[in-house]
Tab-separated table of C-alpha atoms in Angstrom:
chain	number	residue	atom	x	y	z
A	1	UNK	CA	17.942	20.274	13.566
A	2	UNK	CA	19.799	22.406	11.010
A	3	UNK	CA	18.226	25.690	12.083
A	4	UNK	CA	20.488	26.785	14.982
A	5	UNK	CA	23.709	25.742	13.229
A	6	UNK	CA	22.932	27.524	9.948
A	7	UNK	CA	21.582	30.655	11.658
A	8	UNK	CA	24.595	30.951	13.962
A	9	UNK	CA	27.021	30.377	11.084
A	10	UNK	CA	25.316	33.082	9.017
A	11	UNK	CA	25.491	35.539	11.934
A	12	UNK	CA	29.224	34.787	12.212
A	13	UNK	CA	29.758	35.538	8.523
A	14	UNK	CA	30.356	31.910	7.544
A	15	UNK	CA	28.887	31.036	4.119
A	16	UNK	CA	25.708	28.969	4.402
A	17	UNK	CA	23.393	27.134	2.027
A	18	UNK	CA	20.284	25.031	2.534
A	19	UNK	CA	18.496	22.599	0.237
A	20	UNK	CA	14.701	22.282	0.093
A	21	UNK	CA	13.498	19.199	-1.771
A	22	UNK	CA	9.765	19.893	-1.519
A	23	UNK	CA	7.875	22.214	-3.843
A	24	UNK	CA	7.091	24.640	-1.012
A	25	UNK	CA	9.500	25.616	1.766
A	26	UNK	CA	9.119	23.897	5.096
A	27	UNK	CA	9.178	25.728	8.424
A	28	UNK	CA	12.968	25.541	8.892
A	29	UNK	CA	13.657	26.723	5.351
A	30	UNK	CA	11.265	29.652	5.779
A	31	UNK	CA	12.974	30.614	9.050
A	32	UNK	CA	16.422	30.404	7.450
A	33	UNK	CA	15.567	32.229	4.222
A	34	UNK	CA	16.751	35.625	5.475
A	35	UNK	CA	19.972	34.112	6.873
A	36	UNK	CA	21.173	31.570	4.280
A	37	UNK	CA	23.327	32.841	1.422
A	38	UNK	CA	21.817	30.291	-0.974
A	39	UNK	CA	18.634	28.255	-0.963
A	40	UNK	CA	18.816	25.349	-3.369
A	41	UNK	CA	15.479	24.094	-4.690
A	42	UNK	CA	14.214	21.221	-6.794
A	43	UNK	CA	12.329	23.005	-9.565
A	44	UNK	CA	12.095	26.387	-11.284
A	45	UNK	CA	8.474	26.650	-10.121
A	46	UNK	CA	9.675	26.792	-6.502
A	47	UNK	CA	10.938	30.381	-6.856
A	48	UNK	CA	7.501	31.944	-6.366
A	49	UNK	CA	7.376	30.666	-2.786
A	50	UNK	CA	10.391	32.704	-1.633
A	51	UNK	CA	10.785	36.353	-0.639
A	52	UNK	CA	14.441	36.542	-1.744
A	53	UNK	CA	14.561	35.148	-5.303
A	54	UNK	CA	18.128	36.387	-5.713
A	55	UNK	CA	19.244	33.716	-3.231
A	56	UNK	CA	17.457	30.858	-4.987
A	57	UNK	CA	19.429	28.356	-7.073
A	58	UNK	CA	17.618	25.590	-8.952
A	59	UNK	CA	19.750	22.509	-8.400
A	60	UNK	CA	17.237	19.691	-8.320
A	61	UNK	CA	17.473	16.892	-5.776
A	62	UNK	CA	20.147	14.202	-6.250
A	63	UNK	CA	19.034	10.811	-7.536
A	64	UNK	CA	21.099	7.641	-7.127
A	65	UNK	CA	23.380	7.069	-10.085
A	66	UNK	CA	22.357	3.428	-10.533
A	67	UNK	CA	18.929	4.600	-11.718
A	68	UNK	CA	20.640	5.416	-15.029
A	69	UNK	CA	22.882	2.352	-15.416
A	70	UNK	CA	20.458	0.807	-17.932
A	71	UNK	CA	18.091	2.021	-20.597
A	72	UNK	CA	14.349	1.499	-20.201
A	73	UNK	CA	14.387	-1.572	-22.471
A	74	UNK	CA	17.528	-3.000	-20.839
A	75	UNK	CA	15.936	-2.662	-17.402
A	76	UNK	CA	12.816	-4.432	-18.639
A	77	UNK	CA	14.880	-7.235	-20.105
A	78	UNK	CA	16.779	-7.630	-16.819
A	79	UNK	CA	13.431	-8.200	-15.085
A	80	UNK	CA	12.281	-10.704	-17.706
A	81	UNK	CA	9.488	-8.466	-18.972
A	82	UNK	CA	8.819	-8.290	-22.744
A	83	UNK	CA	9.558	-4.835	-24.173
A	84	UNK	CA	6.044	-4.545	-25.604
A	85	UNK	CA	4.287	-5.316	-22.286
A	86	UNK	CA	3.639	-2.185	-20.180
A	87	UNK	CA	4.966	-2.287	-16.614
A	88	UNK	CA	3.076	-0.725	-13.724
A	89	UNK	CA	5.018	-0.214	-10.491
A	90	UNK	CA	3.197	0.704	-7.282
A	91	UNK	CA	4.296	1.315	-3.700
A	92	UNK	CA	3.284	3.414	-0.713
A	93	UNK	CA	6.592	3.679	1.138
A	94	UNK	CA	8.818	1.203	2.955
A	95	UNK	CA	6.185	0.308	5.551
A	96	UNK	CA	3.254	0.437	3.133
A	97	UNK	CA	-0.128	1.951	3.913
A	98	UNK	CA	-2.935	-0.366	4.973
A	99	UNK	CA	-5.701	1.865	3.605
A	100	UNK	CA	-4.067	2.183	0.173
A	101	UNK	CA	-3.010	-1.478	0.095
A	102	UNK	CA	-6.683	-2.380	0.513
A	103	UNK	CA	-7.424	-0.391	-2.643
A	104	UNK	CA	-4.616	-2.194	-4.453
A	105	UNK	CA	-6.174	-5.551	-3.545
A	106	UNK	CA	-9.242	-4.525	-5.551
A	107	UNK	CA	-6.925	-3.210	-8.279
A	108	UNK	CA	-5.257	-6.640	-8.513
A	109	UNK	CA	-8.651	-8.390	-8.656
A	110	UNK	CA	-9.712	-6.164	-11.552
A	111	UNK	CA	-6.390	-6.810	-13.304
A	112	UNK	CA	-6.828	-10.558	-12.941
A	113	UNK	CA	-10.395	-10.403	-14.227
A	114	UNK	CA	-9.207	-8.360	-17.225
A	115	UNK	CA	-6.605	-10.962	-18.159
A	116	UNK	CA	-3.617	-9.052	-16.750
A	117	UNK	CA	-3.309	-6.431	-19.528
A	118	UNK	CA	0.034	-5.271	-18.110
A	119	UNK	CA	2.852	-6.490	-15.907
A	120	UNK	CA	2.598	-5.175	-12.349
A	121	UNK	CA	5.108	-5.030	-9.477
A	122	UNK	CA	3.715	-3.858	-6.127
A	123	UNK	CA	5.680	-3.193	-2.950
A	124	UNK	CA	3.220	-3.874	-0.137
A	125	UNK	CA	5.544	-2.791	2.670
A	126	UNK	CA	6.735	-4.739	5.678
A	127	UNK	CA	3.628	-4.039	7.743
A	128	UNK	CA	1.134	-4.827	4.985
A	129	UNK	CA	2.597	-7.706	3.000
A	130	UNK	CA	0.955	-10.604	4.885
A	131	UNK	CA	-2.416	-8.843	4.979
A	132	UNK	CA	-2.346	-8.245	1.211
A	133	UNK	CA	-1.564	-11.895	0.453
A	134	UNK	CA	-4.367	-13.033	2.763
A	135	UNK	CA	-6.869	-10.626	1.222
A	136	UNK	CA	-5.962	-11.706	-2.309
A	137	UNK	CA	-6.490	-15.350	-1.390
A	138	UNK	CA	-9.901	-14.449	0.047
A	139	UNK	CA	-10.770	-12.631	-3.185
A	140	UNK	CA	-9.853	-15.705	-5.201
A	141	UNK	CA	-6.692	-14.251	-6.738
A	142	UNK	CA	-3.941	-16.878	-6.731
A	143	UNK	CA	-0.636	-15.259	-7.642
A	144	UNK	CA	0.582	-18.570	-9.058
A	145	UNK	CA	-2.022	-18.187	-11.794
A	146	UNK	CA	-0.913	-14.630	-12.586
A	147	UNK	CA	2.867	-14.507	-13.118
A	148	UNK	CA	2.584	-10.954	-14.491
A	149	UNK	CA	1.513	-9.775	-11.035
A	150	UNK	CA	4.281	-9.595	-8.448
A	151	UNK	CA	3.424	-8.597	-4.889
A	152	UNK	CA	6.591	-8.062	-2.887
A	153	UNK	CA	7.215	-7.179	0.724
A	154	UNK	CA	9.770	-4.631	-0.421
A	155	UNK	CA	11.224	-3.646	-3.801
A	156	UNK	CA	14.930	-4.143	-3.126
A	157	UNK	CA	15.974	-3.601	-6.757
A	158	UNK	CA	14.211	-0.243	-7.071
A	159	UNK	CA	16.685	1.197	-9.594
A	160	UNK	CA	15.973	-1.260	-12.451
A	161	UNK	CA	12.297	-1.539	-11.486
A	162	UNK	CA	11.732	2.224	-11.655
A	163	UNK	CA	13.824	2.463	-14.827
A	164	UNK	CA	11.705	-0.214	-16.493
A	165	UNK	CA	8.368	1.283	-15.391
A	166	UNK	CA	5.901	2.710	-17.887
A	167	UNK	CA	3.640	4.013	-15.106
A	168	UNK	CA	4.173	4.419	-11.357
A	169	UNK	CA	1.436	4.603	-8.723
A	170	UNK	CA	2.741	6.144	-5.515
A	171	UNK	CA	2.765	8.909	-2.916
A	172	UNK	CA	4.319	12.301	-3.689
A	173	UNK	CA	7.335	12.582	-1.419
A	174	UNK	CA	10.231	14.746	-2.557
A	175	UNK	CA	12.635	11.875	-3.294
A	176	UNK	CA	10.064	9.975	-5.332
A	177	UNK	CA	9.204	13.140	-7.278
A	178	UNK	CA	12.896	13.696	-8.063
A	179	UNK	CA	13.389	10.100	-9.201
A	180	UNK	CA	10.319	10.061	-11.452
A	181	UNK	CA	11.147	13.366	-13.123
A	182	UNK	CA	14.798	12.403	-13.620
A	183	UNK	CA	13.667	9.148	-15.246
A	184	UNK	CA	10.792	10.735	-17.170
A	185	UNK	CA	8.178	8.277	-15.903
A	186	UNK	CA	4.480	9.270	-15.761
A	187	UNK	CA	2.656	8.622	-12.524
A	188	UNK	CA	-0.618	8.424	-10.678
A	189	UNK	CA	0.005	10.092	-7.335
A	190	UNK	CA	-2.062	9.729	-4.196
A	191	UNK	CA	-0.473	12.323	-1.875
A	192	UNK	CA	-0.241	11.372	1.767
A	193	UNK	CA	-2.652	13.546	3.767
A	194	UNK	CA	-0.689	12.809	6.951
A	195	UNK	CA	2.294	15.106	6.318
A	196	UNK	CA	3.150	18.605	7.522
A	197	UNK	CA	1.503	21.467	5.644
A	198	UNK	CA	0.038	19.012	3.105
A	199	UNK	CA	3.287	19.362	1.147
A	200	UNK	CA	2.837	16.115	-0.784
A	201	UNK	CA	-0.308	17.354	-2.517
A	202	UNK	CA	1.523	20.547	-3.464
A	203	UNK	CA	4.372	18.460	-4.913
A	204	UNK	CA	1.910	16.375	-6.908
A	205	UNK	CA	-0.176	19.331	-8.106
A	206	UNK	CA	2.906	21.007	-9.576
A	207	UNK	CA	3.614	17.894	-11.643
A	208	UNK	CA	-0.053	17.624	-12.585
A	209	UNK	CA	-0.094	21.222	-13.805
A	210	UNK	CA	2.899	20.424	-16.013
A	211	UNK	CA	1.075	17.411	-17.457
A	212	UNK	CA	3.143	14.539	-16.087
A	213	UNK	CA	0.920	13.221	-13.308
A	214	UNK	CA	-2.674	12.291	-12.552
A	215	UNK	CA	-3.557	13.153	-8.949
A	216	UNK	CA	-6.113	11.215	-6.916
A	217	UNK	CA	-6.688	12.368	-3.358
A	218	UNK	CA	-6.805	9.580	-0.792
A	219	UNK	CA	-10.449	10.250	0.062
A	220	UNK	CA	-11.347	9.900	-3.617
A	221	UNK	CA	-9.266	6.780	-4.228
A	222	UNK	CA	-10.507	3.245	-4.723
A	223	UNK	CA	-9.279	0.168	-6.497
A	224	UNK	CA	-11.719	0.885	-9.318
A	225	UNK	CA	-10.608	4.531	-9.688
A	226	UNK	CA	-6.919	3.616	-9.660
A	227	UNK	CA	-7.398	0.789	-12.157
A	228	UNK	CA	-9.464	2.867	-14.569
A	229	UNK	CA	-6.979	5.753	-14.407
A	230	UNK	CA	-4.025	3.412	-14.991
A	231	UNK	CA	-5.760	1.601	-17.858
A	232	UNK	CA	-6.673	4.923	-19.447
A	233	UNK	CA	-3.032	6.027	-19.467
A	234	UNK	CA	-1.567	2.696	-20.563
A	235	UNK	CA	-4.039	2.200	-23.413
A	236	UNK	CA	-3.310	5.651	-24.842
A	237	UNK	CA	0.255	5.703	-26.164
A	238	UNK	CA	0.073	9.364	-27.204
A	239	UNK	CA	-1.074	10.458	-23.772
A	240	UNK	CA	1.486	8.318	-21.965
A	241	UNK	CA	4.329	9.624	-24.109
A	242	UNK	CA	3.173	13.208	-23.520
A	243	UNK	CA	3.139	12.597	-19.755
A	244	UNK	CA	6.607	11.043	-19.915
A	245	UNK	CA	7.933	14.045	-21.859
A	246	UNK	CA	6.401	16.437	-19.332
A	247	UNK	CA	8.097	14.604	-16.463
A	248	UNK	CA	11.444	14.557	-18.282
A	249	UNK	CA	11.229	18.331	-18.863
A	250	UNK	CA	11.164	18.791	-15.083
A	251	UNK	CA	13.910	16.272	-14.383
A	252	UNK	CA	17.409	17.356	-13.310
A	253	UNK	CA	19.911	14.527	-13.594
A	254	UNK	CA	22.995	16.536	-12.626
A	255	UNK	CA	21.605	17.778	-9.288
A	256	UNK	CA	24.644	16.656	-7.273
A	257	UNK	CA	26.958	18.530	-9.657
A	258	UNK	CA	24.821	21.678	-9.398
A	259	UNK	CA	24.880	21.507	-5.587
A	260	UNK	CA	28.660	21.033	-5.659
A	261	UNK	CA	29.100	24.046	-7.939
A	262	UNK	CA	26.845	26.170	-5.724
A	263	UNK	CA	28.955	25.310	-2.682
A	264	UNK	CA	32.173	26.008	-4.588
A	265	UNK	CA	30.859	29.402	-5.640
A	266	UNK	CA	30.131	30.300	-2.012
A	267	UNK	CA	33.620	29.231	-0.966
């Protein structure tokens, strides 16, 4: 929708700027590259994907300010989780994903059988919540017996939950990537294969190359694989801290300020 407006403005000599949140430029960004005065990107690594590097400004992607209202330990305390107990947070988007939720049902069963070695909050999504609860009951997992496992329809208090997390299991959309890097939280990412130009895998691979993420493709995912990968990270403090540091190195907390300054410079 932005293409005709930005192109026409540029042809009229009006200053223009676009922001690309994904690691690689989408179709509209590629079409506007020769017209826009500035292209704002999320990470330094994005530069290689553009033909006009002199127009690129690394601003990051803005993250809600309330993500930083509390420290990691304060956020945990607000959720009633002991500081020494690792917190896993998992979600597949607001509507969920039935295929991935089915894997998480096996994940929960393995957690329960292992004595719940960590606290876990899962957002099943509006379309998958009832099915997950039914499947867990059929697998003999009664949530009343496992208070450390919370299965929610939707995570409404995402800011403190993400801030308190020691490991996140999720897709690799641009907003989620920006939040995790700004917070410095390691992740297991299962990129959605149902997006244009497979951009989620490219987002996730960039974080993996930097050392902050473990990537599992959807076709290779299972409850067992996800559980073993999560347990491997959470039981290795050195590895987890290295992943967290790698994510924090990529994070840009002042993205809104950088975008503002870029616009001011153009004006």
